Amino acid sequence: MTSSLPATALPDRARQDTRWRTPLFDFQRTLSWRGRVALGVLAWGLFLAAWQMLARAGIAPEQLFPAPTDVFSALYRLLTEQQFLSDIRASLTRILISFAIAASLAVPLGVLMGAFPVVAAFGNALVSPFRYLPAPSFIPLLLMWLGTGEAQKIALLCLGVVWFLITLVMDNTRAVRVDLIETAKTLGATRRATLWTVVVPAALPAIVDTLRQMLAVSWTYLVIAEIVAATDGIGAMMMRARRFVRVDDIMAGILVIGLLGLLLDLLFRALHWWVFPYLRQRRQ
Amino acid sequence: MNAYAASRLHSAPVARRELRVEGLSKVFTARRGSVVTAVDDVSFRVLPGEVCALLGPSGCGKSTVLRMVAGLEQPSDGSIVLSGREVTGPGRDRGLVFQSYTCFPWLTVRENVAYGLKVTGSTLALREGTVDYFLERVKLTPFADRYPDELSGGMRQRVAIARTLANGPDLLLMDEPFGALDSETRWQMQRLLLDVVRREGMSVLIVTHDVDEALYLADKIVCLSRHPGRVRDILMPPAEKPDEPEALYSAPAFVRLRSGILRMLREEGATAPLGETP
């Protein structure tokens, strides 16, 4: 194992890398951590600079196409003067509550369907068609059943992700290696023990990844939910801004949604790293 | 009584641990309704403490026989009896080591070895003693707290062997356990396996297509023919095993057996045209 070797026995990495030049656009090229961050920052820098120049060039009226600097100052104004923070809190609460409900339904169901073909044959008949129904088409029904309050919005957000979550968690569970399950059986594990000690832990890393990706989908339904009969939330703020042609406010809303999505994604990645220590140092 | 001996209280007495396979057959129904006989009327015995190899060309149904003994596959006909009990499904009295690495990646080496004892409800005190004993036997004590993905292939198979033996089975089943290892590691693993099972008086049924592996490990070699899988011959290699792999090629008793088996395998190969092998 290389880690036990003295440092001097390791090849001089820097020198080895300059033996010949790896082409910049080589296939499957490895990149350093710094290189990746630099390229990411460069991409954003170019994007913002181009946007700024286009906005200031006077092609479109400034009110309809504000520059990034205008958007940032709008965001500052919204946060300091117009209680935008409570809108953000309302939206975030809706996302988290609805997603918790959807996940607590979908994960157990998906695991059972993935583990037992009998359950899958029964459940898929119901879940598959629902997946193709657009969640917003339920809005009129939800308004009549649940009124215009929180329950209606949370139900819509749940409906938007729950069917996909069930299907994806089922696939994650189905992908658990058969020989691991058979090993547990020959070691004397009962079916219940095999489910809890092999199927669930083997599928869990993939399930957490699925949850992370579906949380992003949840955000796409947020604005739709908050367009309908809402007085608070990021979406409601954006609809208000549209009435007063505050494009800078709308863009600030989009920016905040993007940033929050990114933040939650990072939190999920951190959770993944923390809960699955055995996936950290894969053998090369 | 030490911890390890106590953990084996559930096992059958050593003298009764005999595997009797009688008239075993397996018929698969292919997709278009055609019927394929994979295993046809196979009978053999594995005596207590005996290492028995199932040897044959690929596609002779030797793995199917092993899976039926493990209880993972239902026989179409015939019976399998271990320690006087009919096999009706998988159980802890028959531990199986696969060719693919089947360590649970989310458990450390120690937790892997303890897995069987834990799910079958052994007490913690009992478990610790047994786990330490078998970690020592397969020389993995220094790696007890590593995760399987940090280990080499040979070490992972040693974890799988220790995990199976710690569970105190009546019979150890192995499906080409060293097939994915390089030749030197394979040799070391075979020596270690013999050392461990001889010490425990463990009965072993091992599937292999490697003639040298069968000759070195086995007290009894059951040779299977192909299409359908039938017992072609049962051979008894010399009980005295050489210390070096080269000796298998020079000791007269081994040379005669080896060339006999190789000739048989070549005849089996000739019965099926190339490309028919799955």
Coordinates of C-alpha atoms in Angstrom, one line a residue:
Chain A
M1 CA 0.0 0.0 0.0
T2 CA 1.5 3.3 -1.1
S3 CA 0.5 5.2 2.1
S4 CA 2.9 3.1 4.1
L5 CA 5.9 3.9 1.9
P6 CA 8.3 6.7 2.9
A7 CA 7.7 9.9 1.1
T8 CA 11.0 9.7 -0.8
A9 CA 10.1 6.4 -2.4
L10 CA 7.1 8.0 -4.2
P11 CA 7.8 9.2 -7.7
D12 CA 8.2 13.0 -8.1
R13 CA 4.8 13.8 -9.3
A14 CA 5.5 17.3 -10.6
R15 CA 8.5 16.1 -12.6
Q16 CA 6.6 13.2 -14.0
D17 CA 3.8 15.3 -15.2
T18 CA 6.1 17.5 -17.3
R19 CA 7.7 14.6 -19.2
W20 CA 5.4 15.4 -22.0
R21 CA 2.6 17.9 -22.4
T22 CA -0.9 16.5 -22.0
P23 CA -3.1 18.2 -24.7
L24 CA -5.4 20.8 -23.1
F25 CA -8.4 19.2 -24.8
D26 CA -7.4 15.6 -24.2
F27 CA -10.2 13.0 -23.8
Q28 CA -11.0 12.1 -20.1
R29 CA -8.3 14.5 -19.0
T30 CA -7.7 14.8 -15.2
L31 CA -8.0 18.3 -13.8
S32 CA -6.7 19.6 -10.5
W33 CA -9.2 21.0 -8.0
R34 CA -7.8 24.5 -8.6
G35 CA -8.1 24.2 -12.3
R36 CA -11.7 23.2 -12.1
V37 CA -12.6 26.2 -9.8
A38 CA -10.7 28.6 -12.0
L39 CA -12.6 27.4 -15.1
G40 CA -15.9 27.7 -13.3
V41 CA -15.1 31.2 -12.1
L42 CA -14.0 32.1 -15.7
A43 CA -17.3 30.8 -17.2
W44 CA -19.3 32.9 -14.7
G45 CA -17.1 35.9 -15.3
L46 CA -17.5 35.8 -19.0
F47 CA -21.3 35.2 -18.7
L48 CA -21.8 38.2 -16.4
A49 CA -19.5 40.4 -18.5
A50 CA -21.3 39.6 -21.7
W51 CA -24.6 40.2 -20.0
Q52 CA -23.5 43.6 -18.6
M53 CA -22.2 44.7 -22.0
L54 CA -25.3 43.7 -23.8
A55 CA -27.5 45.4 -21.3
R56 CA -25.5 48.6 -21.4
A57 CA -25.3 48.6 -25.2
G58 CA -28.9 49.9 -25.3
I59 CA -30.3 47.2 -27.7
A60 CA -33.3 46.7 -25.4
P61 CA -35.0 49.2 -23.0
E62 CA -33.2 49.0 -19.7
Q63 CA -36.4 48.3 -17.8
L64 CA -37.0 45.1 -19.7
F65 CA -33.3 43.9 -19.8
P66 CA -31.4 45.1 -16.7
A67 CA -27.7 44.6 -16.2
P68 CA -26.4 42.2 -13.6
T69 CA -25.4 45.1 -11.4
D70 CA -29.0 46.3 -11.5
V71 CA -30.2 42.9 -10.4
F72 CA -27.7 42.7 -7.5
S73 CA -28.8 46.2 -6.3
A74 CA -32.5 45.1 -6.7
L75 CA -31.7 42.0 -4.5
Y76 CA -30.1 44.2 -1.9
R77 CA -33.2 46.5 -1.9
L78 CA -35.6 43.6 -1.6
L79 CA -33.7 42.0 1.3
T80 CA -33.3 45.3 3.3
E81 CA -36.5 47.1 2.5
Q82 CA -39.2 44.7 1.4
Q83 CA -39.2 41.7 3.7
F84 CA -37.9 39.4 0.9
L85 CA -36.4 37.2 3.7
S86 CA -39.8 36.2 4.9
D87 CA -40.7 35.3 1.3
I88 CA -37.6 33.1 1.1
R89 CA -38.5 31.5 4.4
A90 CA -42.0 30.7 3.2
S91 CA -40.8 29.1 0.0
L92 CA -38.1 27.1 1.7
T93 CA -40.5 25.8 4.3
R94 CA -42.9 24.7 1.5
I95 CA -40.1 22.9 -0.3
L96 CA -38.7 21.1 2.8
I97 CA -42.1 20.0 4.2
S98 CA -43.4 18.8 0.8
F99 CA -40.2 17.0 0.0
A100 CA -40.1 15.4 3.4
I101 CA -43.6 14.1 2.9
A102 CA -42.9 12.9 -0.6
A103 CA -39.6 11.2 0.5
S104 CA -41.2 9.4 3.5
L105 CA -43.8 8.0 1.2
A106 CA -41.6 7.2 -1.8
V107 CA -38.5 5.7 -0.1
P108 CA -40.3 2.8 1.8
L109 CA -42.5 2.1 -1.2
G110 CA -39.7 2.2 -3.7
V111 CA -37.5 0.0 -1.6
L112 CA -40.3 -2.6 -1.2
M113 CA -41.0 -2.5 -5.0
G114 CA -37.3 -2.8 -5.8
A115 CA -36.8 -5.7 -3.4
F116 CA -39.9 -7.7 -4.1
P117 CA -41.1 -8.2 -7.8
V118 CA -44.5 -9.1 -6.4
V119 CA -44.9 -5.6 -4.9
A120 CA -43.4 -4.0 -8.0
A121 CA -46.0 -5.7 -10.3
F122 CA -48.8 -4.4 -8.1
G123 CA -47.4 -0.9 -7.5
N124 CA -46.1 -0.1 -10.9
A125 CA -49.5 -0.6 -12.4
L126 CA -50.6 2.5 -10.4
V127 CA -47.4 4.5 -10.3
S128 CA -46.4 4.4 -14.0
P129 CA -49.5 6.2 -15.4
F130 CA -49.4 8.8 -12.7
R131 CA -45.9 9.7 -13.7
Y132 CA -47.2 10.9 -17.0
L133 CA -49.8 13.2 -15.6
P134 CA -48.4 16.8 -15.3
A135 CA -48.7 17.9 -11.6
P136 CA -50.1 21.4 -12.5
S137 CA -53.1 19.7 -14.1
F138 CA -54.2 18.8 -10.5
I139 CA -54.3 22.5 -9.5
P140 CA -58.1 23.0 -10.1
L141 CA -58.8 19.8 -8.1
L142 CA -56.4 20.8 -5.3
L143 CA -58.0 24.3 -5.1
M144 CA -61.4 22.8 -4.6
W145 CA -60.4 20.1 -2.1
L146 CA -57.8 22.0 -0.1
G147 CA -58.6 25.7 -0.7
T148 CA -56.0 28.3 -1.3
G149 CA -53.8 27.8 1.8
E150 CA -50.5 26.0 2.5
A151 CA -52.0 22.5 2.1
Q152 CA -52.8 23.1 -1.5
K153 CA -49.3 24.3 -2.3
I154 CA -47.6 21.5 -0.4
A155 CA -49.8 18.9 -2.1
L156 CA -48.9 20.2 -5.5
L157 CA -45.2 20.1 -4.7
C158 CA -45.6 16.5 -3.4
L159 CA -47.5 15.4 -6.5
G160 CA -44.7 16.9 -8.7
V161 CA -42.0 14.6 -7.4
V162 CA -43.5 11.6 -5.6
W163 CA -44.1 9.4 -8.6
F164 CA -40.6 9.9 -10.0
L165 CA -39.1 9.3 -6.6
I166 CA -40.9 6.0 -6.2
T167 CA -39.7 4.8 -9.6
L168 CA -36.2 6.0 -9.1
V169 CA -35.8 4.5 -5.6
M170 CA -37.3 1.2 -7.0
D171 CA -34.5 1.2 -9.7
N172 CA -31.9 2.0 -7.1
T173 CA -33.0 -0.9 -5.0
R174 CA -33.3 -3.3 -7.9
A175 CA -29.7 -2.6 -8.8
V176 CA -28.4 -4.1 -5.5
R177 CA -26.1 -7.0 -6.4
V178 CA -27.9 -10.4 -6.2
D179 CA -24.8 -12.1 -4.9
L180 CA -24.8 -9.9 -1.8
I181 CA -28.4 -10.9 -1.1
E182 CA -27.5 -14.6 -1.7
T183 CA -24.5 -14.3 0.6
A184 CA -26.7 -13.0 3.4
K185 CA -29.2 -15.9 2.8
T186 CA -26.4 -18.5 3.1
L187 CA -25.2 -16.8 6.3
G188 CA -28.6 -17.5 7.8
A189 CA -30.2 -14.1 7.5
T190 CA -34.0 -14.1 7.5
R191 CA -35.8 -12.2 4.7
R192 CA -36.5 -9.3 7.1
A193 CA -32.8 -9.2 8.2
T194 CA -31.6 -9.4 4.6
L195 CA -33.9 -6.4 3.7
W196 CA -32.6 -4.3 6.6
T197 CA -28.9 -5.3 6.7
V198 CA -28.1 -5.8 3.0
V199 CA -30.7 -4.4 0.6
V200 CA -31.3 -1.1 2.4
P201 CA -27.6 -0.3 3.2
A202 CA -26.5 -1.4 -0.4
A203 CA -29.1 0.8 -2.0
L204 CA -28.9 3.8 0.3
P205 CA -26.0 5.8 -1.4
A206 CA -27.9 5.7 -4.7
I207 CA -31.2 6.6 -2.9
V208 CA -29.6 9.7 -1.3
D209 CA -28.3 10.7 -4.8
T210 CA -31.8 10.3 -6.2
L211 CA -33.2 12.5 -3.4
R212 CA -30.6 15.2 -4.2
Q213 CA -31.6 15.2 -7.8
M214 CA -35.3 15.2 -7.2
L215 CA -35.1 18.1 -4.8
A216 CA -34.0 20.2 -7.7
V217 CA -37.1 19.2 -9.6
S218 CA -39.1 20.2 -6.5
W219 CA -38.0 23.8 -7.1
T220 CA -39.4 23.8 -10.6
Y221 CA -42.9 23.4 -9.2
L222 CA -42.4 26.0 -6.5
V223 CA -43.0 29.0 -8.8
I224 CA -46.1 27.3 -10.3
A225 CA -47.5 26.6 -6.8
E226 CA -46.9 30.2 -5.7
I227 CA -48.4 31.8 -8.9
V228 CA -51.8 30.4 -7.8
A229 CA -53.4 32.3 -5.0
A230 CA -50.3 33.0 -3.0
T231 CA -49.4 36.2 -1.1
D232 CA -46.0 35.2 0.1
G233 CA -43.1 33.2 -1.3
I234 CA -40.4 33.9 -3.9
G235 CA -42.9 33.0 -6.7
A236 CA -45.5 35.4 -5.4
M237 CA -43.0 38.2 -5.1
M238 CA -42.0 37.6 -8.8
M239 CA -45.6 37.7 -9.9
R240 CA -46.1 41.0 -8.0
A241 CA -43.0 42.4 -9.6
R242 CA -44.4 41.5 -13.1
R243 CA -47.4 43.7 -12.4
F244 CA -45.1 46.7 -11.9
V245 CA -42.7 45.7 -14.7
R246 CA -39.8 45.3 -12.2
V247 CA -37.7 42.9 -14.3
D248 CA -34.8 43.4 -12.0
D249 CA -36.8 42.1 -9.1
I250 CA -37.9 39.1 -11.1
M251 CA -34.3 38.3 -12.0
A252 CA -33.3 38.7 -8.4
G253 CA -36.0 36.1 -7.6
I254 CA -34.6 33.7 -10.2
L255 CA -31.1 34.3 -8.8
V256 CA -32.2 33.5 -5.3
I257 CA -33.9 30.3 -6.4
G258 CA -30.7 29.2 -8.2
L259 CA -28.6 29.9 -5.2
L260 CA -30.9 28.1 -2.7
G261 CA -31.0 25.1 -5.0
L262 CA -27.2 25.0 -5.2
L263 CA -27.0 25.3 -1.4
L264 CA -29.4 22.4 -0.8
D265 CA -27.5 20.4 -3.4
L266 CA -24.2 21.0 -1.5
L267 CA -25.8 20.1 1.8
F268 CA -27.0 16.8 0.3
R269 CA -23.5 16.1 -1.0
A270 CA -22.0 16.8 2.4
L271 CA -24.6 14.5 3.9
H272 CA -23.6 11.8 1.4
W273 CA -19.9 12.2 2.3
W274 CA -20.6 12.1 6.0
V275 CA -23.0 9.2 6.1
F276 CA -21.1 6.9 3.7
P277 CA -17.4 7.1 4.9
Y278 CA -16.6 3.8 3.0
L279 CA -17.2 5.6 -0.3
R280 CA -14.6 8.3 0.4
Q281 CA -11.3 6.6 -0.5
R282 CA -12.0 4.3 -3.4
R283 CA -9.1 2.1 -4.4
Q284 CA -7.7 3.2 -7.7
Chain B
M1 CA -15.1 -23.9 26.5
N2 CA -13.6 -21.1 24.4
A3 CA -15.7 -18.5 22.5
Y4 CA -15.2 -20.1 19.2
A5 CA -16.3 -23.6 20.3
A6 CA -19.3 -22.1 22.0
S7 CA -20.4 -20.4 18.7
R8 CA -20.6 -23.8 17.1
L9 CA -23.0 -25.3 19.5
H10 CA -25.8 -25.2 16.9
S11 CA -23.7 -27.2 14.3
A12 CA -24.2 -30.9 13.9
P13 CA -21.6 -33.2 15.5
V14 CA -18.6 -33.6 13.3
A15 CA -19.1 -37.3 12.7
R16 CA -22.6 -36.7 11.3
R17 CA -21.7 -33.9 8.8
E18 CA -22.0 -35.9 5.7
L19 CA -23.4 -34.4 2.4
R20 CA -25.3 -37.0 0.3
V21 CA -26.3 -35.9 -3.2
E22 CA -28.5 -38.5 -4.8
G23 CA -29.8 -38.5 -8.4
L24 CA -29.7 -34.7 -8.6
S25 CA -31.1 -33.2 -11.8
K26 CA -31.8 -29.6 -13.0
V27 CA -33.9 -28.8 -16.1
F28 CA -34.2 -25.2 -17.3
T29 CA -36.9 -24.0 -19.5
A30 CA -35.5 -21.6 -22.0
R31 CA -37.4 -18.6 -23.4
R32 CA -38.9 -20.3 -26.4
G33 CA -40.1 -23.2 -24.3
S34 CA -37.3 -25.5 -25.2
V35 CA -36.0 -27.6 -22.3
V36 CA -32.3 -27.7 -21.4
T37 CA -31.0 -30.4 -19.0
A38 CA -28.1 -28.7 -17.1
V39 CA -27.5 -31.4 -14.5
D40 CA -28.5 -35.0 -15.0
D41 CA -28.6 -37.7 -12.3
V42 CA -25.6 -36.5 -10.3
S43 CA -24.8 -38.5 -7.1
F44 CA -21.8 -38.1 -4.8
R45 CA -20.9 -37.8 -1.1
V46 CA -18.7 -35.5 0.9
L47 CA -17.6 -37.2 4.1
P48 CA -17.0 -35.3 7.3
G49 CA -13.8 -33.3 7.1
E50 CA -13.3 -34.1 3.4
V51 CA -12.4 -31.5 0.8
C52 CA -14.3 -32.4 -2.4
A53 CA -13.8 -30.7 -5.8
L54 CA -16.4 -30.5 -8.5
L55 CA -14.3 -30.3 -11.7
G56 CA -15.5 -29.9 -15.2
P57 CA -15.4 -27.8 -18.4
S58 CA -17.4 -24.6 -18.4
G59 CA -21.0 -25.2 -19.0
C60 CA -21.1 -28.6 -17.3
G61 CA -23.5 -27.4 -14.6
K62 CA -21.0 -27.6 -11.7
S63 CA -22.0 -24.2 -10.4
T64 CA -25.7 -25.2 -10.7
V65 CA -25.0 -28.3 -8.5
L66 CA -23.3 -26.0 -5.9
R67 CA -26.2 -23.5 -6.0
M68 CA -28.7 -26.4 -5.4
V69 CA -26.6 -27.6 -2.4
A70 CA -26.6 -24.1 -1.1
G71 CA -30.4 -24.0 -1.4
L72 CA -30.3 -21.0 -3.8
E73 CA -31.7 -23.1 -6.7
Q74 CA -34.4 -25.7 -6.6
P75 CA -33.5 -29.2 -7.9
S76 CA -35.8 -30.6 -10.6
D77 CA -35.2 -34.1 -9.2
G78 CA -33.2 -36.0 -6.7
S79 CA -32.3 -35.2 -3.1
I80 CA -29.6 -33.3 -1.1
V81 CA -29.1 -34.3 2.5
L82 CA -26.6 -32.7 4.9
S83 CA -26.0 -34.0 8.4
G84 CA -29.2 -36.1 8.1
R85 CA -31.4 -33.1 7.1
E86 CA -32.9 -32.6 3.7
V87 CA -31.9 -29.3 2.1
T88 CA -35.0 -27.1 1.5
G89 CA -33.5 -23.7 1.1
P90 CA -30.5 -21.6 2.1
G91 CA -29.2 -21.9 5.7
R92 CA -26.3 -21.1 7.9
D93 CA -25.2 -24.8 7.9
R94 CA -24.0 -24.2 4.3
G95 CA -21.9 -21.1 3.9
L96 CA -21.1 -20.1 0.3
V97 CA -18.1 -18.2 -0.9
F98 CA -18.6 -16.7 -4.4
Q99 CA -16.1 -16.0 -7.1
S100 CA -17.2 -12.3 -7.2
Y101 CA -16.1 -10.3 -4.2
T102 CA -19.1 -10.3 -1.9
C103 CA -17.8 -8.4 1.1
F104 CA -20.4 -5.9 2.2
P105 CA -18.7 -2.6 1.3
W106 CA -20.5 -0.5 4.0
L107 CA -19.1 -2.8 6.8
T108 CA -15.5 -2.9 8.0
V109 CA -13.6 -6.2 7.8
R110 CA -14.4 -7.0 11.4
E111 CA -18.1 -6.2 10.9
N112 CA -18.2 -8.3 7.7
V113 CA -16.7 -11.3 9.6
A114 CA -19.2 -10.8 12.4
Y115 CA -22.2 -10.4 10.1
G116 CA -23.5 -14.0 10.2
L117 CA -23.1 -14.2 13.9
K118 CA -24.9 -10.9 14.3
V119 CA -28.0 -11.7 12.1
T120 CA -28.4 -15.2 13.7
G121 CA -28.4 -13.6 17.1
S122 CA -25.2 -14.6 18.8
T123 CA -24.3 -12.7 21.9
L124 CA -21.7 -9.9 21.6
A125 CA -19.1 -11.7 23.9
L126 CA -19.3 -14.9 21.8
R127 CA -19.1 -12.9 18.6
E128 CA -16.0 -11.0 19.4
G129 CA -14.0 -14.1 20.4
T130 CA -15.0 -15.9 17.2
V131 CA -14.3 -12.9 14.9
D132 CA -10.9 -12.4 16.4
Y133 CA -10.1 -16.1 16.0
F134 CA -10.9 -16.2 12.3
L135 CA -9.4 -12.8 11.5
E136 CA -6.2 -14.3 12.9
R137 CA -6.6 -17.5 10.9
V138 CA -6.8 -15.6 7.6
K139 CA -4.1 -13.2 8.7
L140 CA -6.3 -10.1 8.5
T141 CA -6.0 -8.9 12.1
P142 CA -4.1 -5.7 11.2
F143 CA -6.8 -4.8 8.6
A144 CA -9.8 -5.4 10.9
D145 CA -11.0 -1.8 10.8
R146 CA -10.5 -1.2 7.1
Y147 CA -13.3 -1.1 4.6
P148 CA -13.3 -3.9 1.8
D149 CA -12.7 -1.3 -1.0
E150 CA -9.3 -0.6 0.6
L151 CA -8.2 -4.2 0.2
S152 CA -6.8 -6.3 -2.6
G153 CA -8.8 -9.1 -4.2
G154 CA -7.0 -11.9 -2.3
M155 CA -7.7 -10.1 1.0
R156 CA -11.4 -9.6 0.2
Q157 CA -11.7 -13.4 -0.5
R158 CA -10.0 -14.0 2.8
V159 CA -12.7 -11.8 4.5
A160 CA -15.4 -13.8 2.7
I161 CA -13.8 -17.1 3.9
A162 CA -13.5 -15.9 7.5
R163 CA -17.0 -14.6 7.5
T164 CA -18.4 -17.9 6.3
L165 CA -16.3 -20.0 8.7
A166 CA -17.0 -17.7 11.7
N167 CA -20.7 -18.7 11.2
G168 CA -19.9 -22.3 12.1
P169 CA -21.3 -24.1 9.0
D170 CA -21.4 -27.9 8.6
L171 CA -20.2 -27.5 5.1
L172 CA -18.2 -24.8 3.3
L173 CA -19.3 -24.2 -0.3
M174 CA -17.0 -22.4 -2.7
D175 CA -17.7 -21.3 -6.3
E176 CA -14.4 -20.8 -8.1
P177 CA -13.3 -18.6 -5.2
F178 CA -9.8 -17.9 -6.5
G179 CA -10.7 -17.6 -10.2
A180 CA -10.1 -13.8 -10.3
L181 CA -6.7 -13.9 -8.5
D182 CA -3.2 -13.9 -10.1
S183 CA -1.4 -17.3 -9.9
E184 CA 0.9 -16.5 -7.0
T185 CA -1.9 -15.1 -4.8
R186 CA -4.1 -18.0 -5.8
W187 CA -1.4 -20.5 -4.6
Q188 CA -1.1 -18.6 -1.3
M189 CA -4.8 -18.6 -0.8
Q190 CA -5.1 -22.4 -1.6
R191 CA -2.4 -23.1 1.0
L192 CA -4.1 -20.9 3.6
L193 CA -7.5 -22.5 2.9
L194 CA -6.2 -26.0 3.4
D195 CA -4.5 -24.9 6.6
V196 CA -7.7 -23.3 7.9
V197 CA -10.1 -26.1 7.0
R198 CA -7.8 -28.9 8.2
R199 CA -7.5 -27.2 11.5
E200 CA -11.3 -26.8 11.9
G201 CA -12.0 -30.3 10.4
M202 CA -14.3 -28.5 8.0
S203 CA -16.0 -30.3 5.1
V204 CA -15.6 -28.4 1.8
L205 CA -17.3 -28.6 -1.6
I206 CA -15.4 -26.5 -4.1
V207 CA -16.3 -25.8 -7.7
T208 CA -13.3 -25.3 -10.1
H209 CA -12.3 -25.7 -13.7
D210 CA -8.6 -25.6 -12.7
V211 CA -7.1 -29.1 -12.7
D212 CA -4.2 -28.1 -10.5
E213 CA -6.4 -26.4 -7.9
A214 CA -8.6 -29.6 -7.7
L215 CA -5.5 -31.8 -7.4
Y216 CA -3.9 -29.7 -4.7
L217 CA -7.0 -28.9 -2.6
A218 CA -9.2 -32.0 -2.9
D219 CA -9.3 -35.4 -1.1
K220 CA -11.9 -36.3 -3.7
I221 CA -12.5 -35.0 -7.2
V222 CA -15.9 -35.4 -8.8
C223 CA -15.4 -35.0 -12.6
L224 CA -18.5 -33.8 -14.5
S225 CA -19.1 -34.2 -18.2
R226 CA -20.9 -31.6 -20.3
H227 CA -24.3 -31.4 -21.9
P228 CA -25.9 -32.7 -19.8
G229 CA -23.8 -32.5 -16.6
R230 CA -23.2 -36.0 -15.4
V231 CA -20.7 -37.6 -13.1
R232 CA -18.0 -39.0 -15.3
D233 CA -15.5 -40.2 -12.8
I234 CA -14.7 -39.8 -9.1
L235 CA -10.9 -39.6 -8.3
M236 CA -8.9 -39.7 -5.1
P237 CA -5.7 -37.6 -5.3
P238 CA -2.8 -38.5 -2.9
A239 CA -3.5 -37.1 0.6
E240 CA 0.0 -35.8 1.0
K241 CA 0.1 -32.4 -0.6
P242 CA 3.3 -30.9 -1.9
D243 CA 4.8 -27.7 -0.3
E244 CA 5.5 -26.0 -3.7
P245 CA 3.2 -25.7 -6.7
E246 CA 6.0 -27.0 -9.0
A247 CA 5.8 -30.4 -7.2
L248 CA 2.4 -31.0 -8.6
Y249 CA 4.1 -31.2 -12.0
S250 CA 6.8 -33.6 -11.0
A251 CA 5.5 -36.0 -8.3
P252 CA 4.6 -39.2 -10.3
A253 CA 1.3 -39.8 -8.5
F254 CA 0.1 -36.3 -9.5
V255 CA 1.5 -36.4 -13.0
R256 CA -0.5 -39.5 -13.8
L257 CA -3.7 -38.1 -12.4
R258 CA -3.2 -34.7 -14.0
S259 CA -2.7 -36.1 -17.5
G260 CA -5.7 -38.4 -17.1
I261 CA -7.9 -35.5 -16.1
L262 CA -6.6 -33.2 -18.9
R263 CA -7.2 -35.9 -21.5
M264 CA -10.8 -36.3 -20.1
L265 CA -11.4 -32.6 -20.3
R266 CA -10.1 -32.4 -23.8
E267 CA -12.5 -35.2 -24.8
E268 CA -15.3 -33.3 -23.2
G269 CA -14.3 -30.2 -25.1
A270 CA -14.3 -32.1 -28.3
T271 CA -17.9 -33.3 -28.0
A272 CA -19.1 -29.7 -28.4
P273 CA -18.0 -27.6 -31.3
L274 CA -16.3 -24.3 -30.5
G275 CA -18.7 -21.4 -29.9
E276 CA -21.3 -23.5 -28.2
T277 CA -19.8 -22.9 -24.8
P278 CA -21.8 -20.3 -22.9

